Amino acid sequence: MTNTVLVTGATGLLGRQVVKAFETAGWDVVGTGWTRANPPTIRKVNLEDADEIRNVLDEVKSGISLTPVRHRAANRFPDKCDADPEGTRRINVEATKTLAEATNARSILLIYISSDYVFPGRPGEAPYSTDATPSPPNFYGQTKLDGEHATLSATGESGLGIVLRVPVLYGEATDPKESAINILLEQVWKSAQDPNAKINMDDWAIRYPTNTEDVARVIKDVTNKYLNTGGDKDQDQDEDRKRLPKIVQFSSEDHYTKYEICQMLADIMGLSVEGMSPNKQGNDPGNAVQRPYDCHLSTQSLKDIGVDVSTQNFRDWWRREVRAYRK
C-alpha cells in the first residue's frame, strides 16, 4: 500500500520542498493551502475551521494504516505576529491544537515545525539542546512554544506527535519576501544602485540560515524513522516509537549576521554595499519586537537516531542560484 503524507502550508517556502521530497520518494502527497491553493493538487483548507481539518484528514486517512502530517502553515514573521496577535495565536496555537487532537484520534503521525525562537538567545548560552529550558524573546517565539505544548499534550500517550525545531530558512522562492534571507538580495541591489541609500543592516545577531531542501529531506527521514521502528507487531512498533525523542532539532552550522550575508551576496555578484551600514548595537529596548543574539540549535537528537544532519554550503548554493561563478 502506498504511503500518504498530508502537507499543510504546501504552497509556502518550505512546504513546496516537502512536497517534492516525498513525491520523489514515491509517496502519495496531499497538500493544503489557502491564498495560493490550487485544487485538486493543493486543496483549499482553512486551518482555523476544525471541521475542515477533520474532513481532509478523514479523506486522506481512508484506506491508509498510518499517515504522517507535516504541519508548517503558520505566521512566521515576528513583526507581523505582534501586529496581529489574535490572528497569530489562532493559526500558530489553536489550529495546531485542533490538528494534533484530530491526527491523534485517527492514529496519524504529526510533525510540528517549530522555531529556534523558543530560546532566549542570550550571549554565551548556545548551542541549545532539546532539553534546554525555553524562554521566548518575543510573541512569535511564545506562540511557537505554545504550539509545541499543544502538539505534545494531545499526542503524549500515543507518541504520534513530534516537534522539529528549525532556524531561519532560505531556498528556492517564488518571491524573495518568502524568506528573511532571500529578501536580502533586494537590499544588496538597492545598496549597489544608490551609494547614498543609507540602508541600516543588522550586524549583531548571529543567524544559521538553513536550506529548505535540507529541511524537507530531514522531515522525510524523520517520518520514515518514526513509522518504521522495527517492531514485528503493531504493539511493538508503538512501544519503539514512544521511546524515540519527541523533540528534535535541525540547523546548518553556517553562521552569519545579516550584514555578513549581504557582503557575501554582493561579493558573489560583483556588487558594492557602499549604500549599506552595519548596525552592531543589538536590540533597541524601545522596539516592540526583541530578537535573540544567538539561538544555535544542537542537532545531537537527530544524530542519536541516525538521521543525516548534513546541509548544503550556503555560499555555494547562492552562487548557483544567482548563476555567478566568480572565484
Tab-separated table of C-alpha atoms in Angstrom:
chain	number	residue	atom	x	y	z
A	1	MET	CA	0.000	0.000	0.000
A	2	THR	CA	1.357	3.410	-0.933
A	3	ASN	CA	2.178	5.729	1.940
A	4	THR	CA	0.389	9.066	2.007
A	5	VAL	CA	1.525	12.360	3.514
A	6	LEU	CA	-0.599	15.455	4.112
A	7	VAL	CA	1.403	18.689	3.958
A	8	THR	CA	-0.178	21.810	5.424
A	9	GLY	CA	1.172	25.061	4.044
A	10	ALA	CA	2.165	23.166	0.902
A	11	THR	CA	2.395	26.332	-1.201
A	12	GLY	CA	4.922	28.008	1.099
A	13	LEU	CA	8.707	28.242	1.030
A	14	LEU	CA	9.259	25.032	2.985
A	15	GLY	CA	6.031	23.279	2.056
A	16	ARG	CA	6.896	23.138	-1.646
A	17	GLN	CA	10.179	21.373	-0.907
A	18	VAL	CA	8.491	18.923	1.467
A	19	VAL	CA	6.032	18.016	-1.285
A	20	LYS	CA	8.929	17.427	-3.696
A	21	ALA	CA	10.882	15.319	-1.218
A	22	PHE	CA	8.007	12.934	-0.542
A	23	GLU	CA	6.926	12.739	-4.181
A	24	THR	CA	10.486	11.867	-5.205
A	25	ALA	CA	10.477	9.110	-2.578
A	26	GLY	CA	7.321	7.613	-4.115
A	27	TRP	CA	4.748	8.811	-1.591
A	28	ASP	CA	1.262	9.993	-2.416
A	29	VAL	CA	1.192	13.657	-1.389
A	30	VAL	CA	-1.847	15.740	-0.484
A	31	GLY	CA	-1.152	19.430	0.052
A	32	THR	CA	-3.269	22.114	1.654
A	33	GLY	CA	-3.081	25.873	1.259
A	34	TRP	CA	-5.218	28.953	1.480
A	35	THR	CA	-4.449	32.048	-0.598
A	36	ARG	CA	-2.386	30.060	-3.122
A	37	ALA	CA	-4.401	26.837	-3.086
A	38	ASN	CA	-4.763	25.170	-6.484
A	39	PRO	CA	-7.311	22.324	-6.354
A	40	PRO	CA	-7.136	19.438	-6.836
A	41	THR	CA	-3.321	19.463	-6.458
A	42	ILE	CA	-3.384	21.755	-3.436
A	43	ARG	CA	-6.649	21.666	-1.529
A	44	LYS	CA	-8.033	24.855	-0.035
A	45	VAL	CA	-8.369	24.181	3.689
A	46	ASN	CA	-8.985	26.749	6.401
A	47	LEU	CA	-6.928	25.511	9.341
A	48	GLU	CA	-8.947	27.741	11.669
A	49	ASP	CA	-12.001	25.607	10.881
A	50	ALA	CA	-11.961	22.381	12.899
A	51	ASP	CA	-14.499	20.668	10.626
A	52	GLU	CA	-12.382	21.328	7.539
A	53	ILE	CA	-9.344	19.858	9.289
A	54	ARG	CA	-11.234	16.715	10.279
A	55	ASN	CA	-12.758	16.307	6.828
A	56	VAL	CA	-9.458	16.448	4.961
A	57	LEU	CA	-7.871	14.037	7.444
A	58	ASP	CA	-10.722	11.572	7.002
A	59	GLU	CA	-10.376	11.771	3.220
A	60	VAL	CA	-6.636	11.198	3.322
A	61	LYS	CA	-6.830	8.527	6.017
A	62	SER	CA	-9.276	6.381	4.075
A	63	GLY	CA	-7.583	3.043	3.437
A	64	ILE	CA	-4.254	4.126	4.953
A	65	SER	CA	-2.909	2.488	8.100
A	66	LEU	CA	-0.727	5.400	9.261
A	67	THR	CA	-0.353	8.755	7.576
A	68	PRO	CA	2.107	11.465	8.633
A	69	VAL	CA	1.001	15.079	8.582
A	70	ARG	CA	3.661	17.754	8.254
A	71	HIS	CA	2.369	20.997	9.784
A	72	ARG	CA	4.043	24.302	8.831
A	73	ALA	CA	1.132	26.576	7.977
A	74	ALA	CA	1.864	29.388	10.391
A	75	ASN	CA	2.621	33.068	10.743
A	76	ARG	CA	6.427	33.059	10.927
A	77	PHE	CA	7.366	36.756	10.795
A	78	PRO	CA	7.825	38.262	14.295
A	79	ASP	CA	6.803	41.802	13.309
A	80	LYS	CA	3.600	40.597	11.650
A	81	CYS	CA	2.838	38.418	14.657
A	82	ASP	CA	2.970	41.377	17.001
A	83	ALA	CA	0.786	43.389	14.639
A	84	ASP	CA	-1.937	40.697	14.689
A	85	PRO	CA	-1.609	38.765	17.964
A	86	GLU	CA	-5.102	37.250	17.873
A	87	GLY	CA	-4.759	36.018	14.295
A	88	THR	CA	-1.280	34.675	15.017
A	89	ARG	CA	-2.451	32.736	18.048
A	90	ARG	CA	-5.383	31.265	16.096
A	91	ILE	CA	-3.105	29.761	13.431
A	92	ASN	CA	0.088	29.100	15.422
A	93	VAL	CA	-1.574	27.668	18.519
A	94	GLU	CA	-5.302	26.961	18.233
A	95	ALA	CA	-5.124	25.427	14.748
A	96	THR	CA	-2.141	23.337	15.868
A	97	LYS	CA	-4.076	22.085	18.894
A	98	THR	CA	-7.060	21.135	16.743
A	99	LEU	CA	-4.834	19.398	14.190
A	100	ALA	CA	-2.913	17.475	16.874
A	101	GLU	CA	-6.091	16.263	18.541
A	102	ALA	CA	-7.585	15.242	15.199
A	103	THR	CA	-4.479	13.392	13.979
A	104	ASN	CA	-4.051	11.623	17.306
A	105	ALA	CA	-7.665	10.428	17.287
A	106	ARG	CA	-7.029	8.890	13.845
A	107	SER	CA	-3.648	7.299	14.708
A	108	ILE	CA	-1.876	9.693	12.340
A	109	LEU	CA	1.674	10.856	12.945
A	110	LEU	CA	2.045	14.652	13.197
A	111	ILE	CA	5.298	16.555	12.696
A	112	TYR	CA	5.000	20.098	14.014
A	113	ILE	CA	7.576	22.571	12.693
A	114	SER	CA	8.733	24.894	15.443
A	115	SER	CA	11.431	27.558	15.686
A	116	ASP	CA	14.757	28.351	17.311
A	117	TYR	CA	12.989	31.449	18.652
A	118	VAL	CA	11.606	29.376	21.532
A	119	PHE	CA	15.011	30.052	23.126
A	120	PRO	CA	16.165	33.425	24.503
A	121	GLY	CA	19.411	33.512	22.502
A	122	ARG	CA	21.405	35.281	25.199
A	123	PRO	CA	25.164	35.584	24.559
A	124	GLY	CA	27.116	32.544	25.718
A	125	GLU	CA	24.162	30.132	26.009
A	126	ALA	CA	24.118	28.473	22.577
A	127	PRO	CA	24.081	25.832	21.290
A	128	TYR	CA	20.747	24.826	22.768
A	129	SER	CA	19.980	21.142	23.271
A	130	THR	CA	16.429	19.820	23.006
A	131	ASP	CA	16.095	19.727	26.786
A	132	ALA	CA	17.317	23.295	27.330
A	133	THR	CA	14.745	25.498	29.038
A	134	PRO	CA	12.787	27.589	26.513
A	135	SER	CA	12.281	31.286	27.176
A	136	PRO	CA	10.998	33.014	24.035
A	137	PRO	CA	12.254	36.585	23.490
A	138	ASN	CA	9.119	37.706	21.646
A	139	PHE	CA	5.476	36.929	20.958
A	140	TYR	CA	6.216	34.871	17.835
A	141	GLY	CA	8.522	32.573	19.800
A	142	GLN	CA	5.923	32.215	22.538
A	143	THR	CA	3.243	31.107	20.062
A	144	LYS	CA	5.613	28.516	18.582
A	145	LEU	CA	6.356	27.203	22.068
A	146	ASP	CA	2.636	27.100	22.850
A	147	GLY	CA	2.179	25.154	19.603
A	148	GLU	CA	4.787	22.664	20.808
A	149	HIS	CA	2.927	22.215	24.087
A	150	ALA	CA	-0.369	21.740	22.242
A	151	THR	CA	1.150	19.073	19.994
A	152	LEU	CA	2.845	17.094	22.752
A	153	SER	CA	-0.115	17.369	25.123
A	154	ALA	CA	-2.532	15.966	22.541
A	155	THR	CA	-0.218	13.116	21.495
A	156	GLY	CA	1.560	12.297	24.750
A	157	GLU	CA	0.153	8.812	25.298
A	158	SER	CA	0.361	7.664	21.673
A	159	GLY	CA	3.774	9.094	20.792
A	160	LEU	CA	2.297	10.286	17.499
A	161	GLY	CA	3.448	13.889	17.831
A	162	ILE	CA	6.919	15.177	17.003
A	163	VAL	CA	8.311	18.686	17.307
A	164	LEU	CA	11.017	19.686	14.814
A	165	ARG	CA	12.747	22.988	15.594
A	166	VAL	CA	14.495	24.818	12.760
A	167	PRO	CA	16.192	28.232	12.354
A	168	VAL	CA	15.691	30.880	9.665
A	169	LEU	CA	15.178	29.271	6.251
A	170	TYR	CA	16.190	30.129	2.705
A	171	GLY	CA	15.820	28.397	-0.628
A	172	GLU	CA	14.013	28.406	-3.946
A	173	ALA	CA	11.372	31.124	-3.654
A	174	THR	CA	8.551	32.422	-5.834
A	175	ASP	CA	9.002	35.805	-4.137
A	176	PRO	CA	12.061	36.964	-2.153
A	177	LYS	CA	9.692	38.102	0.609
A	178	GLU	CA	9.009	34.449	1.438
A	179	SER	CA	12.325	34.304	3.283
A	180	ALA	CA	14.094	36.708	5.646
A	181	ILE	CA	17.300	35.612	3.898
A	182	ASN	CA	16.200	35.736	0.246
A	183	ILE	CA	14.843	39.249	0.728
A	184	LEU	CA	18.373	40.477	1.481
A	185	LEU	CA	19.120	40.259	-2.248
A	186	GLU	CA	16.830	43.226	-2.768
A	187	GLN	CA	18.704	45.217	-0.134
A	188	VAL	CA	22.017	44.415	-1.806
A	189	TRP	CA	20.702	45.655	-5.160
A	190	LYS	CA	19.414	48.876	-3.595
A	191	SER	CA	22.755	49.448	-1.926
A	192	ALA	CA	24.646	48.873	-5.176
A	193	GLN	CA	22.383	51.180	-7.175
A	194	ASP	CA	22.413	54.022	-4.654
A	195	PRO	CA	25.578	54.632	-2.590
A	196	ASN	CA	23.548	57.102	-0.521
A	197	ALA	CA	20.755	54.658	0.269
A	198	LYS	CA	21.759	54.571	3.960
A	199	ILE	CA	20.440	51.051	4.498
A	200	ASN	CA	20.905	50.111	8.151
A	201	MET	CA	21.644	46.355	8.308
A	202	ASP	CA	21.910	44.247	11.449
A	203	ASP	CA	25.483	43.139	12.169
A	204	TRP	CA	24.849	41.867	15.694
A	205	ALA	CA	22.568	38.823	15.791
A	206	ILE	CA	24.038	35.516	14.592
A	207	ARG	CA	21.848	33.503	12.248
A	208	TYR	CA	22.129	29.955	10.939
A	209	PRO	CA	20.366	30.032	7.544
A	210	THR	CA	19.264	26.531	6.588
A	211	ASN	CA	18.140	25.418	3.151
A	212	THR	CA	14.561	24.254	2.702
A	213	GLU	CA	15.673	21.265	0.608
A	214	ASP	CA	17.732	20.008	3.549
A	215	VAL	CA	14.872	20.543	5.994
A	216	ALA	CA	12.490	18.673	3.676
A	217	ARG	CA	14.935	15.754	3.495
A	218	VAL	CA	15.153	15.617	7.280
A	219	ILE	CA	11.351	15.685	7.600
A	220	LYS	CA	11.114	12.729	5.215
A	221	ASP	CA	13.857	10.832	7.059
A	222	VAL	CA	12.286	11.514	10.459
A	223	THR	CA	8.937	10.321	9.128
A	224	ASN	CA	10.458	7.063	7.939
A	225	LYS	CA	12.269	6.605	11.234
A	226	TYR	CA	9.122	7.058	13.326
A	227	LEU	CA	6.838	4.994	11.095
A	228	ASN	CA	9.285	2.117	10.665
A	229	THR	CA	10.563	1.494	14.162
A	230	GLY	CA	11.451	-2.143	13.545
A	231	GLY	CA	8.944	-3.999	15.693
A	232	ASP	CA	7.330	-7.151	14.291
A	233	LYS	CA	3.893	-6.255	15.594
A	234	ASP	CA	1.901	-3.022	15.726
A	235	GLN	CA	2.169	-3.001	19.515
A	236	ASP	CA	5.958	-3.429	19.340
A	237	GLN	CA	6.225	-0.590	16.816
A	238	ASP	CA	4.106	1.651	19.034
A	239	GLU	CA	6.352	0.991	22.023
A	240	ASP	CA	9.517	1.538	19.968
A	241	ARG	CA	8.161	4.830	18.634
A	242	LYS	CA	7.336	6.037	22.138
A	243	ARG	CA	10.975	5.581	23.085
A	244	LEU	CA	12.129	7.934	20.317
A	245	PRO	CA	12.604	11.624	21.192
A	246	LYS	CA	9.529	13.821	20.933
A	247	ILE	CA	11.566	16.944	20.184
A	248	VAL	CA	14.322	17.073	17.564
A	249	GLN	CA	16.291	19.972	16.095
A	250	PHE	CA	17.915	20.658	12.736
A	251	SER	CA	20.182	23.502	11.692
A	252	SER	CA	23.024	24.382	9.393
A	253	GLU	CA	26.367	25.133	11.024
A	254	ASP	CA	26.947	28.054	8.629
A	255	HIS	CA	26.545	31.242	10.640
A	256	TYR	CA	26.415	34.918	9.673
A	257	THR	CA	24.948	38.246	10.653
A	258	LYS	CA	22.578	39.780	8.118
A	259	TYR	CA	25.251	42.302	7.145
A	260	GLU	CA	27.755	39.494	6.537
A	261	ILE	CA	25.205	37.745	4.322
A	262	CYS	CA	24.758	40.954	2.328
A	263	GLN	CA	28.527	41.298	1.957
A	264	MET	CA	28.748	37.717	0.713
A	265	LEU	CA	25.911	38.136	-1.793
A	266	ALA	CA	27.433	41.359	-3.065
A	267	ASP	CA	30.791	39.660	-3.486
A	268	ILE	CA	29.229	36.774	-5.404
A	269	MET	CA	27.512	39.167	-7.806
A	270	GLY	CA	30.385	41.631	-8.046
A	271	LEU	CA	28.389	44.440	-6.436
A	272	SER	CA	29.133	47.095	-3.860
A	273	VAL	CA	27.435	47.545	-0.494
A	274	GLU	CA	28.546	51.148	-0.230
A	275	GLY	CA	24.981	52.236	0.444
A	276	MET	CA	24.662	49.893	3.440
A	277	SER	CA	25.880	50.394	7.002
A	278	PRO	CA	26.457	47.661	9.621
A	279	ASN	CA	24.415	48.050	12.785
A	280	LYS	CA	26.161	46.462	15.774
A	281	GLN	CA	24.051	47.977	18.536
A	282	GLY	CA	21.818	44.954	19.066
A	283	ASN	CA	18.221	45.210	20.192
A	284	ASP	CA	16.758	48.645	20.715
A	285	PRO	CA	14.947	48.437	24.083
A	286	GLY	CA	12.255	50.665	22.589
A	287	ASN	CA	11.362	48.189	19.839
A	288	ALA	CA	8.216	46.151	20.364
A	289	VAL	CA	9.849	43.006	18.912
A	290	GLN	CA	13.051	41.847	20.602
A	291	ARG	CA	15.264	39.373	18.757
A	292	PRO	CA	17.762	36.872	20.158
A	293	TYR	CA	21.524	37.201	19.733
A	294	ASP	CA	22.354	33.528	19.085
A	295	CYS	CA	19.823	30.670	19.020
A	296	HIS	CA	22.086	27.996	17.537
A	297	LEU	CA	20.324	24.618	17.753
A	298	SER	CA	22.173	21.428	18.634
A	299	THR	CA	21.368	18.620	16.179
A	300	GLN	CA	22.513	15.841	18.516
A	301	SER	CA	18.981	14.480	18.942
A	302	LEU	CA	18.811	13.686	15.215
A	303	LYS	CA	22.317	12.229	15.155
A	304	ASP	CA	21.387	9.937	18.031
A	305	ILE	CA	18.603	8.318	15.980
A	306	GLY	CA	20.683	8.052	12.806
A	307	VAL	CA	19.256	10.947	10.776
A	308	ASP	CA	21.646	12.706	8.388
A	309	VAL	CA	22.178	16.318	9.505
A	310	SER	CA	24.435	17.461	6.671
A	311	THR	CA	23.496	20.669	4.858
A	312	GLN	CA	24.300	22.474	1.655
A	313	ASN	CA	27.045	25.079	1.701
A	314	PHE	CA	25.367	28.479	1.979
A	315	ARG	CA	27.748	30.362	-0.296
A	316	ASP	CA	27.831	27.628	-2.949
A	317	TRP	CA	24.030	27.454	-3.079
A	318	TRP	CA	23.764	31.175	-3.682
A	319	ARG	CA	26.439	31.087	-6.375
A	320	ARG	CA	24.316	28.551	-8.220
A	321	GLU	CA	21.091	30.439	-7.541
A	322	VAL	CA	22.286	33.754	-8.983
A	323	ARG	CA	24.365	31.969	-11.633
A	324	ALA	CA	27.549	33.712	-10.539
A	325	TYR	CA	30.795	31.806	-10.660
A	326	ARG	CA	33.371	34.392	-9.719
A	327	LYS	CA	36.329	32.976	-7.844
